[in-house]
Short mmCIF file of N, CA and C in Angstrom, two decimals:
data_model
loop_
_atom_site.label_atom_id
_atom_site.label_comp_id
_atom_site.label_asym_id
_atom_site.label_seq_id
_atom_site.Cartn_x
_atom_site.Cartn_y
_atom_site.Cartn_z
N UNK L 1 4.23 11.53 -10.07
CA UNK L 1 3.43 11.75 -9.00
C UNK L 1 4.18 11.45 -7.71
N UNK L 2 4.24 12.42 -6.79
CA UNK L 2 5.01 12.25 -5.59
C UNK L 2 4.23 11.36 -4.60
N UNK L 3 4.95 10.55 -3.89
CA UNK L 3 4.34 9.63 -2.96
C UNK L 3 3.88 10.47 -1.75
N UNK L 4 2.59 10.30 -1.35
CA UNK L 4 2.08 11.05 -0.25
C UNK L 4 2.43 10.32 1.03
N UNK L 5 2.72 11.08 2.05
CA UNK L 5 3.06 10.49 3.35
C UNK L 5 2.07 10.94 4.36
N UNK L 6 1.99 10.26 5.45
CA UNK L 6 1.04 10.61 6.54
C UNK L 6 1.47 11.85 7.23
N UNK L 7 0.73 12.32 8.23
CA UNK L 7 1.09 13.44 8.97
C UNK L 7 2.37 13.26 9.70
N UNK L 8 3.18 14.35 9.77
CA UNK L 8 4.43 14.37 10.43
C UNK L 8 4.22 14.53 11.94
N UNK L 9 4.24 13.47 12.71
CA UNK L 9 3.95 13.57 14.14
C UNK L 9 5.22 13.18 14.88
N UNK L 10 5.55 14.06 15.87
CA UNK L 10 6.81 13.82 16.61
C UNK L 10 6.67 12.56 17.52
N UNK L 11 7.81 12.10 17.97
CA UNK L 11 7.82 10.90 18.84
C UNK L 11 7.16 11.23 20.20
N UNK L 12 7.35 12.47 20.68
CA UNK L 12 6.74 12.87 21.92
C UNK L 12 5.22 12.92 21.80
N UNK L 13 4.70 13.43 20.69
CA UNK L 13 3.27 13.52 20.53
C UNK L 13 2.69 12.11 20.48
N UNK L 14 3.39 11.24 19.78
CA UNK L 14 2.91 9.83 19.69
C UNK L 14 2.83 9.18 21.11
N UNK L 15 3.89 9.40 21.84
CA UNK L 15 3.98 8.87 23.22
C UNK L 15 2.81 9.36 24.08
N UNK L 16 2.59 10.72 23.99
CA UNK L 16 1.52 11.28 24.80
C UNK L 16 0.15 10.69 24.37
N UNK L 17 -0.08 10.50 23.10
CA UNK L 17 -1.28 9.90 22.61
C UNK L 17 -1.51 8.53 23.05
N UNK L 18 -0.40 7.70 23.02
CA UNK L 18 -0.52 6.32 23.52
C UNK L 18 -0.83 6.28 25.00
N UNK L 19 -0.22 7.14 25.83
CA UNK L 19 -0.45 7.13 27.23
C UNK L 19 -1.91 7.64 27.51
N UNK L 20 -2.40 8.63 26.71
CA UNK L 20 -3.79 9.07 26.91
C UNK L 20 -4.74 7.95 26.57
N UNK L 21 -4.54 7.16 25.50
CA UNK L 21 -5.42 6.08 25.21
C UNK L 21 -5.34 5.03 26.21
N UNK L 22 -4.18 4.76 26.76
CA UNK L 22 -4.04 3.72 27.80
C UNK L 22 -4.81 4.15 29.07
N UNK L 23 -4.70 5.43 29.42
CA UNK L 23 -5.47 5.95 30.55
C UNK L 23 -6.91 5.86 30.42
N UNK L 24 -7.39 6.19 29.24
CA UNK L 24 -8.90 6.00 29.00
C UNK L 24 -9.30 4.58 29.07
N UNK L 25 -8.52 3.65 28.43
CA UNK L 25 -8.84 2.25 28.56
C UNK L 25 -8.84 1.75 29.94
N UNK L 26 -7.92 2.17 30.74
CA UNK L 26 -7.84 1.74 32.14
C UNK L 26 -9.07 2.28 32.92
N UNK L 27 -9.45 3.51 32.63
CA UNK L 27 -10.64 4.09 33.28
C UNK L 27 -11.89 3.35 32.96
N UNK L 28 -12.00 2.92 31.65
CA UNK L 28 -13.21 2.20 31.23
C UNK L 28 -13.24 0.82 31.97
N UNK L 29 -12.07 0.18 32.07
CA UNK L 29 -12.05 -1.12 32.70
C UNK L 29 -12.44 -0.98 34.16
N UNK L 30 -11.93 0.00 34.85
CA UNK L 30 -12.28 0.19 36.22
C UNK L 30 -13.78 0.48 36.41
N UNK L 31 -14.25 1.33 35.47
CA UNK L 31 -15.70 1.66 35.48
C UNK L 31 -16.56 0.42 35.32
N UNK L 32 -16.17 -0.48 34.37
CA UNK L 32 -16.98 -1.67 34.17
C UNK L 32 -16.91 -2.65 35.33
N UNK L 33 -15.78 -2.74 35.97
CA UNK L 33 -15.62 -3.63 37.14
C UNK L 33 -16.48 -3.07 38.30
N UNK L 34 -16.48 -1.81 38.54
CA UNK L 34 -17.29 -1.24 39.61
C UNK L 34 -18.75 -1.38 39.29
N UNK L 35 -19.13 -1.12 38.04
CA UNK L 35 -20.54 -1.26 37.62
C UNK L 35 -21.04 -2.68 37.83
N UNK L 36 -20.21 -3.64 37.47
CA UNK L 36 -20.57 -5.07 37.54
C UNK L 36 -20.63 -5.49 38.98
N UNK L 37 -19.85 -4.98 39.82
CA UNK L 37 -19.86 -5.44 41.25
C UNK L 37 -20.92 -4.77 42.03
N UNK L 38 -21.37 -3.59 41.69
CA UNK L 38 -22.45 -2.91 42.33
C UNK L 38 -23.85 -3.47 41.92
N UNK L 39 -23.97 -3.66 40.57
CA UNK L 39 -25.28 -4.09 40.05
C UNK L 39 -25.04 -4.96 38.78
N UNK L 40 -25.23 -6.24 38.86
CA UNK L 40 -24.83 -7.11 37.78
C UNK L 40 -25.61 -6.79 36.47
N UNK L 41 -26.89 -6.58 36.45
CA UNK L 41 -27.65 -6.31 35.27
C UNK L 41 -27.17 -4.97 34.59
N UNK L 42 -26.83 -3.99 35.42
CA UNK L 42 -26.40 -2.73 34.85
C UNK L 42 -24.94 -2.88 34.29
N UNK L 43 -24.15 -3.67 35.00
CA UNK L 43 -22.81 -3.97 34.49
C UNK L 43 -22.82 -4.76 33.20
N UNK L 44 -23.78 -5.64 33.06
CA UNK L 44 -23.92 -6.45 31.88
C UNK L 44 -24.24 -5.55 30.67
N UNK L 45 -25.33 -4.71 30.91
CA UNK L 45 -25.70 -3.76 29.75
C UNK L 45 -24.58 -2.77 29.45
N UNK L 46 -23.94 -2.28 30.45
CA UNK L 46 -22.83 -1.35 30.22
C UNK L 46 -21.69 -2.02 29.38
N UNK L 47 -21.36 -3.19 29.75
CA UNK L 47 -20.28 -3.90 29.05
C UNK L 47 -20.71 -4.19 27.62
N UNK L 48 -22.00 -4.40 27.34
CA UNK L 48 -22.47 -4.68 26.02
C UNK L 48 -22.37 -3.39 25.14
N UNK L 49 -22.69 -2.24 25.75
CA UNK L 49 -22.60 -0.97 25.03
C UNK L 49 -21.13 -0.70 24.77
N UNK L 50 -20.27 -0.85 25.72
CA UNK L 50 -18.85 -0.56 25.53
C UNK L 50 -18.30 -1.49 24.44
N UNK L 51 -18.63 -2.77 24.46
CA UNK L 51 -18.16 -3.64 23.45
C UNK L 51 -18.64 -3.27 22.03
N UNK L 52 -19.82 -2.79 21.91
CA UNK L 52 -20.34 -2.35 20.58
C UNK L 52 -19.55 -1.11 20.13
N UNK L 53 -19.31 -0.18 21.08
CA UNK L 53 -18.54 1.02 20.65
C UNK L 53 -17.12 0.64 20.25
N UNK L 54 -16.46 -0.27 21.02
CA UNK L 54 -15.14 -0.68 20.71
C UNK L 54 -15.05 -1.38 19.34
N UNK L 55 -16.11 -2.17 19.04
CA UNK L 55 -16.20 -2.88 17.78
C UNK L 55 -16.29 -1.90 16.56
N UNK L 56 -17.09 -0.85 16.75
CA UNK L 56 -17.19 0.11 15.67
C UNK L 56 -15.91 0.89 15.49
N UNK L 57 -15.22 1.28 16.58
CA UNK L 57 -13.99 1.95 16.51
C UNK L 57 -12.94 1.03 15.85
N UNK L 58 -12.91 -0.22 16.24
CA UNK L 58 -11.99 -1.17 15.57
C UNK L 58 -12.22 -1.36 14.08
N UNK L 59 -13.45 -1.41 13.66
CA UNK L 59 -13.81 -1.46 12.22
C UNK L 59 -13.33 -0.20 11.47
N UNK L 60 -13.62 0.94 12.11
CA UNK L 60 -13.18 2.19 11.49
C UNK L 60 -11.66 2.32 11.31
N UNK L 61 -10.93 1.86 12.37
CA UNK L 61 -9.53 1.86 12.36
C UNK L 61 -8.99 0.86 11.33
N UNK L 62 -9.59 -0.27 11.20
CA UNK L 62 -9.21 -1.28 10.18
C UNK L 62 -9.34 -0.72 8.74
N UNK L 63 -10.53 -0.05 8.48
CA UNK L 63 -10.73 0.54 7.16
C UNK L 63 -9.69 1.58 6.84
N UNK L 64 -9.47 2.51 7.83
CA UNK L 64 -8.49 3.55 7.60
C UNK L 64 -7.11 2.96 7.33
N UNK L 65 -6.65 1.96 8.15
CA UNK L 65 -5.37 1.32 8.00
C UNK L 65 -5.26 0.63 6.59
N UNK L 66 -6.38 0.00 6.21
CA UNK L 66 -6.30 -0.67 4.88
C UNK L 66 -6.14 0.33 3.77
N UNK L 67 -6.82 1.44 3.87
CA UNK L 67 -6.73 2.44 2.83
C UNK L 67 -5.42 3.19 2.83
N UNK L 68 -4.69 3.27 3.95
CA UNK L 68 -3.50 4.03 3.98
C UNK L 68 -2.22 3.15 3.84
N UNK L 69 -2.41 1.82 3.76
CA UNK L 69 -1.28 0.93 3.63
C UNK L 69 -0.72 1.02 2.17
N UNK L 70 0.66 1.04 2.03
CA UNK L 70 1.20 1.19 0.63
C UNK L 70 0.68 0.07 -0.29
N UNK L 71 0.42 -1.07 0.16
CA UNK L 71 -0.15 -2.15 -0.72
C UNK L 71 -1.63 -2.03 -0.94
N UNK L 72 -2.25 -1.04 -0.30
CA UNK L 72 -3.70 -0.84 -0.46
C UNK L 72 -4.06 -0.14 -1.72
N UNK L 73 -5.20 0.50 -1.72
CA UNK L 73 -5.70 1.10 -2.96
C UNK L 73 -5.75 2.57 -2.89
N UNK L 74 -4.94 3.21 -2.06
CA UNK L 74 -4.97 4.68 -1.96
C UNK L 74 -4.22 5.24 -3.18
N UNK L 75 -4.49 6.51 -3.52
CA UNK L 75 -3.84 7.11 -4.66
C UNK L 75 -2.30 7.07 -4.46
N UNK L 76 -1.83 7.15 -3.27
CA UNK L 76 -0.43 7.12 -3.00
C UNK L 76 0.20 5.78 -3.46
N UNK L 77 -0.55 4.66 -3.43
CA UNK L 77 -0.07 3.34 -3.79
C UNK L 77 -0.23 3.04 -5.29
N UNK L 78 -1.04 3.73 -5.98
CA UNK L 78 -1.36 3.49 -7.31
C UNK L 78 -0.19 4.00 -8.20
N UNK L 79 0.05 3.24 -9.29
CA UNK L 79 1.08 3.76 -10.27
C UNK L 79 0.33 4.32 -11.43
N UNK L 80 0.94 5.36 -12.03
CA UNK L 80 0.38 5.92 -13.25
C UNK L 80 1.23 5.52 -14.43
N UNK L 81 0.54 4.95 -15.47
CA UNK L 81 1.30 4.64 -16.65
C UNK L 81 0.72 5.40 -17.79
N UNK L 82 1.50 6.32 -18.34
CA UNK L 82 1.02 7.10 -19.54
C UNK L 82 1.93 6.76 -20.71
N UNK L 83 1.25 6.51 -21.86
CA UNK L 83 2.00 6.08 -23.06
C UNK L 83 1.55 6.99 -24.23
N UNK L 84 2.54 7.65 -24.82
CA UNK L 84 2.23 8.53 -25.97
C UNK L 84 3.25 8.20 -27.07
N UNK L 85 2.78 7.87 -28.26
CA UNK L 85 3.58 7.61 -29.37
C UNK L 85 3.26 6.33 -30.01
N UNK L 86 3.40 6.34 -31.36
CA UNK L 86 3.11 5.10 -32.10
C UNK L 86 4.04 4.03 -31.75
N UNK L 87 3.49 2.79 -31.49
CA UNK L 87 4.30 1.67 -31.12
C UNK L 87 4.94 1.73 -29.73
N UNK L 88 4.61 2.75 -28.93
CA UNK L 88 5.21 2.84 -27.56
C UNK L 88 4.64 1.75 -26.67
N UNK L 89 5.42 1.26 -25.74
CA UNK L 89 5.01 0.25 -24.79
C UNK L 89 5.39 0.67 -23.39
N UNK L 90 4.46 0.55 -22.39
CA UNK L 90 4.74 0.93 -21.07
C UNK L 90 4.20 -0.07 -20.09
N UNK L 91 4.81 -0.25 -18.97
CA UNK L 91 4.26 -1.16 -17.94
C UNK L 91 4.59 -0.57 -16.54
N UNK L 92 3.70 -0.82 -15.56
CA UNK L 92 3.92 -0.36 -14.22
C UNK L 92 4.88 -1.18 -13.45
N UNK L 93 5.19 -2.36 -13.91
CA UNK L 93 6.13 -3.26 -13.16
C UNK L 93 7.28 -3.66 -14.09
N UNK L 94 7.78 -4.88 -13.94
CA UNK L 94 8.87 -5.41 -14.74
C UNK L 94 8.45 -5.78 -16.14
N UNK L 95 9.35 -5.60 -17.11
CA UNK L 95 9.21 -6.07 -18.47
C UNK L 95 10.31 -7.07 -18.76
N UNK L 96 9.95 -8.34 -18.85
CA UNK L 96 11.03 -9.42 -19.05
C UNK L 96 10.48 -10.33 -20.11
N UNK L 97 11.48 -10.70 -20.93
CA UNK L 97 11.30 -11.73 -21.98
C UNK L 97 10.22 -11.41 -23.00
N UNK L 98 10.29 -10.25 -23.56
CA UNK L 98 9.32 -9.82 -24.56
C UNK L 98 10.07 -9.48 -25.85
N UNK L 99 9.36 -9.64 -26.94
CA UNK L 99 9.92 -9.24 -28.24
C UNK L 99 9.15 -8.00 -28.80
N UNK L 100 9.78 -6.91 -28.97
CA UNK L 100 9.14 -5.73 -29.53
C UNK L 100 9.73 -5.35 -30.90
N UNK L 101 8.87 -5.30 -31.94
CA UNK L 101 9.34 -4.94 -33.24
C UNK L 101 9.18 -6.04 -34.20
N UNK L 102 9.08 -5.72 -35.49
CA UNK L 102 8.88 -6.74 -36.54
C UNK L 102 10.09 -7.71 -36.62
N UNK L 103 9.79 -8.99 -36.56
CA UNK L 103 10.82 -10.02 -36.65
C UNK L 103 11.62 -10.21 -35.42
N UNK L 104 11.24 -9.57 -34.33
CA UNK L 104 11.97 -9.73 -33.00
C UNK L 104 11.49 -11.02 -32.37
N UNK L 105 12.40 -11.70 -31.70
CA UNK L 105 12.03 -12.99 -31.00
C UNK L 105 12.92 -13.19 -29.79
N UNK L 106 12.32 -13.90 -28.86
CA UNK L 106 12.97 -14.23 -27.61
C UNK L 106 13.26 -15.72 -27.60
N UNK L 107 14.46 -16.13 -27.40
CA UNK L 107 14.84 -17.57 -27.32
C UNK L 107 15.62 -17.86 -26.05
N UNK L 108 15.64 -19.07 -25.65
CA UNK L 108 16.43 -19.43 -24.44
C UNK L 108 15.58 -19.46 -23.18
N UNK L 109 16.31 -19.64 -22.07
CA UNK L 109 15.66 -19.73 -20.78
C UNK L 109 15.11 -18.36 -20.38
N UNK L 110 14.00 -18.37 -19.57
CA UNK L 110 13.42 -17.09 -19.07
C UNK L 110 14.46 -16.37 -18.19
N UNK L 111 14.30 -15.05 -18.16
CA UNK L 111 15.15 -14.25 -17.25
C UNK L 111 14.63 -14.39 -15.88
N UNK L 112 15.52 -14.62 -14.86
CA UNK L 112 15.03 -14.72 -13.44
C UNK L 112 14.44 -13.38 -12.98
N UNK L 113 13.41 -13.53 -12.12
CA UNK L 113 12.80 -12.29 -11.60
C UNK L 113 13.77 -11.51 -10.74
N UNK L 114 13.56 -10.15 -10.75
CA UNK L 114 14.41 -9.30 -9.97
C UNK L 114 14.07 -9.49 -8.52
N UNK L 115 15.01 -9.17 -7.68
CA UNK L 115 14.82 -9.20 -6.21
C UNK L 115 14.89 -7.85 -5.68
N UNK L 116 13.72 -7.38 -5.22
CA UNK L 116 13.64 -6.06 -4.57
C UNK L 116 13.31 -6.28 -3.11
N UNK L 117 13.69 -5.27 -2.29
CA UNK L 117 13.42 -5.33 -0.88
C UNK L 117 11.87 -5.32 -0.64
N UNK L 118 11.43 -5.91 0.39
CA UNK L 118 10.05 -5.91 0.71
C UNK L 118 9.49 -4.49 0.83
N UNK L 119 8.37 -4.26 0.23
CA UNK L 119 7.74 -2.93 0.31
C UNK L 119 8.27 -1.98 -0.78
N UNK L 120 9.18 -2.35 -1.61
CA UNK L 120 9.69 -1.48 -2.60
C UNK L 120 8.64 -1.29 -3.68
N UNK L 121 8.23 -0.10 -3.95
CA UNK L 121 7.17 0.13 -4.90
C UNK L 121 7.80 0.56 -6.28
N UNK L 122 7.12 0.17 -7.29
CA UNK L 122 7.51 0.63 -8.64
C UNK L 122 7.03 2.05 -8.83
N UNK L 123 7.68 2.81 -9.73
CA UNK L 123 7.44 4.24 -9.81
C UNK L 123 6.40 4.45 -10.93
N UNK L 124 5.98 5.67 -11.17
CA UNK L 124 5.07 6.05 -12.22
C UNK L 124 5.89 5.92 -13.48
N UNK L 125 5.18 5.74 -14.63
CA UNK L 125 5.81 5.54 -15.93
C UNK L 125 5.20 6.51 -16.90
N UNK L 126 6.05 7.25 -17.64
CA UNK L 126 5.59 8.20 -18.68
C UNK L 126 6.46 7.90 -19.92
N UNK L 127 5.80 7.20 -20.90
CA UNK L 127 6.56 6.84 -22.14
C UNK L 127 6.16 7.72 -23.26
N UNK L 128 7.11 8.39 -23.87
CA UNK L 128 6.86 9.28 -25.01
C UNK L 128 7.70 9.02 -26.12
N UNK L 129 7.09 9.00 -27.29
CA UNK L 129 7.87 8.90 -28.59
C UNK L 129 7.64 7.63 -29.30
N UNK L 130 7.86 7.63 -30.58
CA UNK L 130 7.60 6.52 -31.41
C UNK L 130 8.50 5.35 -31.06
N UNK L 131 7.83 4.19 -30.75
CA UNK L 131 8.61 2.96 -30.45
C UNK L 131 9.25 2.95 -29.10
N UNK L 132 8.94 3.86 -28.24
CA UNK L 132 9.61 3.93 -26.91
C UNK L 132 9.13 2.78 -26.03
N UNK L 133 9.96 2.39 -25.07
CA UNK L 133 9.62 1.34 -24.11
C UNK L 133 9.98 1.87 -22.75
N UNK L 134 9.05 1.74 -21.79
CA UNK L 134 9.31 2.19 -20.43
C UNK L 134 8.70 1.28 -19.42
N UNK L 135 9.26 1.17 -18.23
CA UNK L 135 8.79 0.30 -17.21
C UNK L 135 8.98 0.92 -15.80
N UNK L 136 8.08 0.62 -14.90
CA UNK L 136 8.28 1.06 -13.51
C UNK L 136 9.26 0.18 -12.75
N UNK L 137 9.54 -1.02 -13.31
CA UNK L 137 10.44 -1.95 -12.64
C UNK L 137 11.65 -2.21 -13.58
N UNK L 138 12.12 -3.46 -13.56
CA UNK L 138 13.25 -3.85 -14.40
C UNK L 138 12.83 -4.13 -15.77
N UNK L 139 13.78 -3.92 -16.74
CA UNK L 139 13.61 -4.27 -18.15
C UNK L 139 14.80 -5.24 -18.39
N UNK L 140 14.45 -6.49 -18.62
CA UNK L 140 15.53 -7.51 -18.76
C UNK L 140 15.12 -8.60 -19.76
N UNK L 141 16.07 -9.10 -20.53
CA UNK L 141 15.82 -10.26 -21.42
C UNK L 141 14.89 -10.03 -22.57
N UNK L 142 14.79 -8.78 -23.07
CA UNK L 142 13.85 -8.46 -24.13
C UNK L 142 14.61 -8.32 -25.44
N UNK L 143 13.84 -8.59 -26.55
CA UNK L 143 14.41 -8.31 -27.87
C UNK L 143 13.74 -7.03 -28.38
N UNK L 144 14.49 -5.97 -28.56
CA UNK L 144 13.94 -4.69 -28.93
C UNK L 144 14.41 -4.28 -30.31
N UNK L 145 13.43 -3.97 -31.16
CA UNK L 145 13.77 -3.49 -32.49
C UNK L 145 13.57 -4.57 -33.58
N UNK L 146 13.78 -4.11 -34.81
CA UNK L 146 13.55 -4.98 -35.99
C UNK L 146 14.46 -6.12 -36.01
N UNK L 147 13.99 -7.31 -36.23
CA UNK L 147 14.74 -8.57 -36.40
C UNK L 147 15.73 -8.79 -35.22
N UNK L 148 15.47 -8.33 -34.03
CA UNK L 148 16.34 -8.50 -32.93
C UNK L 148 16.01 -9.86 -32.23
N UNK L 149 17.02 -10.40 -31.62
CA UNK L 149 16.83 -11.74 -30.87
C UNK L 149 17.51 -11.68 -29.58
N UNK L 150 16.92 -12.29 -28.59
CA UNK L 150 17.62 -12.47 -27.30
C UNK L 150 17.87 -13.94 -27.10
#
């Protein structure tokens, strides 16, 4: 499954959008100051309405950001693990210090965790075939097969 990306927006379009938002914010602030200086009760109610609208916009933006973040729960961030075959084993992340197969055993100190750059995501896993093992991350320190030992 390919990782979905957001819309491809040029740097110029982003800059124009930021300046437009800044201009609207400045206009609202000027409007609130003028309303408050001309008539305090009107300025108070206007500020309350503007604050409520800004709060709703902030909530919506937070929800959208949370859903689009790679660590969130969007389909782009989810891993798919498909396993087909008798005795097949699959994992979306690392597989360390496991024994697979009759008589297999793991002895000794645990294998240290792998070090990946921040934000590195594991990939989708599709394991096919009898006794196959697959992982979206590292496979280390395992005993695989009959009577194997690590």
